[in-house]
Short mmCIF file of C-alpha atoms in Angstrom, two decimals:
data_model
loop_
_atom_site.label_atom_id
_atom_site.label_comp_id
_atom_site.label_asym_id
_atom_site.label_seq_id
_atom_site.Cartn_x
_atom_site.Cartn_y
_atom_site.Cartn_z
CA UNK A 140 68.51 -106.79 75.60
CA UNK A 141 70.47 -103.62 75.77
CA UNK A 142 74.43 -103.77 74.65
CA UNK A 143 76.96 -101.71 73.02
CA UNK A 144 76.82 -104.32 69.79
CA UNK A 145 79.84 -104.08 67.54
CA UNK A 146 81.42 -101.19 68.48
CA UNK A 147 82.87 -102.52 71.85
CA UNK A 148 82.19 -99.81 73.97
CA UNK A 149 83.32 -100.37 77.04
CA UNK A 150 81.75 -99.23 80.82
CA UNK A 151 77.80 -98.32 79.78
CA UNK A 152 76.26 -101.75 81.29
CA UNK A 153 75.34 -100.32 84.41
CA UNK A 154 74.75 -97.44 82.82
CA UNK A 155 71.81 -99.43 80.68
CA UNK A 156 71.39 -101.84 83.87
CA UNK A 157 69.95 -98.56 85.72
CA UNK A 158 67.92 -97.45 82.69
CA UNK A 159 66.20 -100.51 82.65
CA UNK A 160 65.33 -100.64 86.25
CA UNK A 161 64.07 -97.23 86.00
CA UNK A 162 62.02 -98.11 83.22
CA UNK A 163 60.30 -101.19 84.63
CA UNK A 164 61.34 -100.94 88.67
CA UNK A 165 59.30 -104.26 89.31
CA UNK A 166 61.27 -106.57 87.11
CA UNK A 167 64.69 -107.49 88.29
CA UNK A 168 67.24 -106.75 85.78
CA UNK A 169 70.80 -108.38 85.01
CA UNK A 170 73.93 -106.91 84.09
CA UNK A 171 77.12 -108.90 82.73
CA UNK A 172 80.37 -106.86 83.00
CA UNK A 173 84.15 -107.70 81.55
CA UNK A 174 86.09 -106.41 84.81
CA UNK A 175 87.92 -103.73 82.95
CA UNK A 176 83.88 -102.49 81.77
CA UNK A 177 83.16 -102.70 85.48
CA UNK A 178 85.72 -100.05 85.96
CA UNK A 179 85.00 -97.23 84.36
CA UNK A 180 81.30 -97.55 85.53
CA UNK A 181 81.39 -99.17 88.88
CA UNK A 182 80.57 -95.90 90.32
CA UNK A 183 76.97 -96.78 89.37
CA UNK A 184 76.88 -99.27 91.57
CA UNK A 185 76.29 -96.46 94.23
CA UNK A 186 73.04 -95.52 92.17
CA UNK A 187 71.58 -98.89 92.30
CA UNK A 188 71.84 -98.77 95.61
CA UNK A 189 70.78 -95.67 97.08
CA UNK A 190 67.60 -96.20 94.66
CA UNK A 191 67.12 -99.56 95.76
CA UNK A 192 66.86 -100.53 92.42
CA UNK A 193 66.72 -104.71 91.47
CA UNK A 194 70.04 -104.74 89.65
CA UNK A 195 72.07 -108.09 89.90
CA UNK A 196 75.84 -107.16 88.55
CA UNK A 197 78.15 -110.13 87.32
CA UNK A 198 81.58 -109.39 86.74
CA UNK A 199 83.83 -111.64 84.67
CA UNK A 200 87.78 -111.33 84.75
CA UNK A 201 88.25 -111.35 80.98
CA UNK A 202 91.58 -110.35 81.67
CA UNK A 203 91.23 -106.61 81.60
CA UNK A 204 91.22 -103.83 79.39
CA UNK A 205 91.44 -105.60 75.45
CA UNK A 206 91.93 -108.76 77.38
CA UNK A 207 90.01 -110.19 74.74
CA UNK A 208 92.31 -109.06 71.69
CA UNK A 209 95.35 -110.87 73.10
CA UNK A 210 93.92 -114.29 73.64
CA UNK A 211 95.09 -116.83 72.16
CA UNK A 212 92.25 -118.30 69.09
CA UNK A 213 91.78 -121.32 71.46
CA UNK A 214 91.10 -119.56 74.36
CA UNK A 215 88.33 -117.19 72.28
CA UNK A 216 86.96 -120.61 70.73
CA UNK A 217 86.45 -122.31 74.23
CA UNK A 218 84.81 -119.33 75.92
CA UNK A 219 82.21 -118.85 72.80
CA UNK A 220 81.06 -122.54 73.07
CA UNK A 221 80.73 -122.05 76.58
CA UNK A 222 78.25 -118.83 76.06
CA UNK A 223 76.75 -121.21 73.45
CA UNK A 224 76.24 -124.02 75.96
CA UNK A 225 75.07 -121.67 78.98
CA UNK A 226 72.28 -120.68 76.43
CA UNK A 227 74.04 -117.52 75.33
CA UNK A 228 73.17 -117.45 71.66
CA UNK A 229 75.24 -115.61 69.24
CA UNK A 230 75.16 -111.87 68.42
CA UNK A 231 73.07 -110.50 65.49
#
């Protein structure tokens, strides 16, 4: 599992999604985006494909850039349980 952890950075999933494919070009490899992450690295999406590589990209609308600071607390609450129940667990 490769993400940017803690410090929020924003736009190196594909980035990683192409390292990993790279890395191990037989196993298929899945990357998870926030749309406003998706945008300042979709540009990488021309990578994957001119190298063939097996890259699946998933892009949520979070609600774009800090989306995710102005929800409201219920709205933050309902989207962890659903992580939880999709078999997401929770961050070390």
């Amino acid at each position: 599992r490769l993400d940017s952890g803690t410090m929020g950075t924003m736009g190196v999933g594909l980035g990683y999604a192409v390292a990993a494919a790279l890395n191990d070009p037989e196993r298929p490899v899945l990357a998870v985006l926030g749309d406003s992450a998706f945008g300042f690295s979709a540009m990488e999406c021309e990578v994957i494909a001119r190298y063939d590589l097996k890259v699946v990209v998933v892009v949520l609308n979070n609600g774009g850039i800090y989306g995710g600071d102005r929800r409201e607390e219920g709205t933050k609450t309902k989207a962890k349980k659903g992580m939880e129940a999709a078999g997401f667990g929770k961050d070390p």
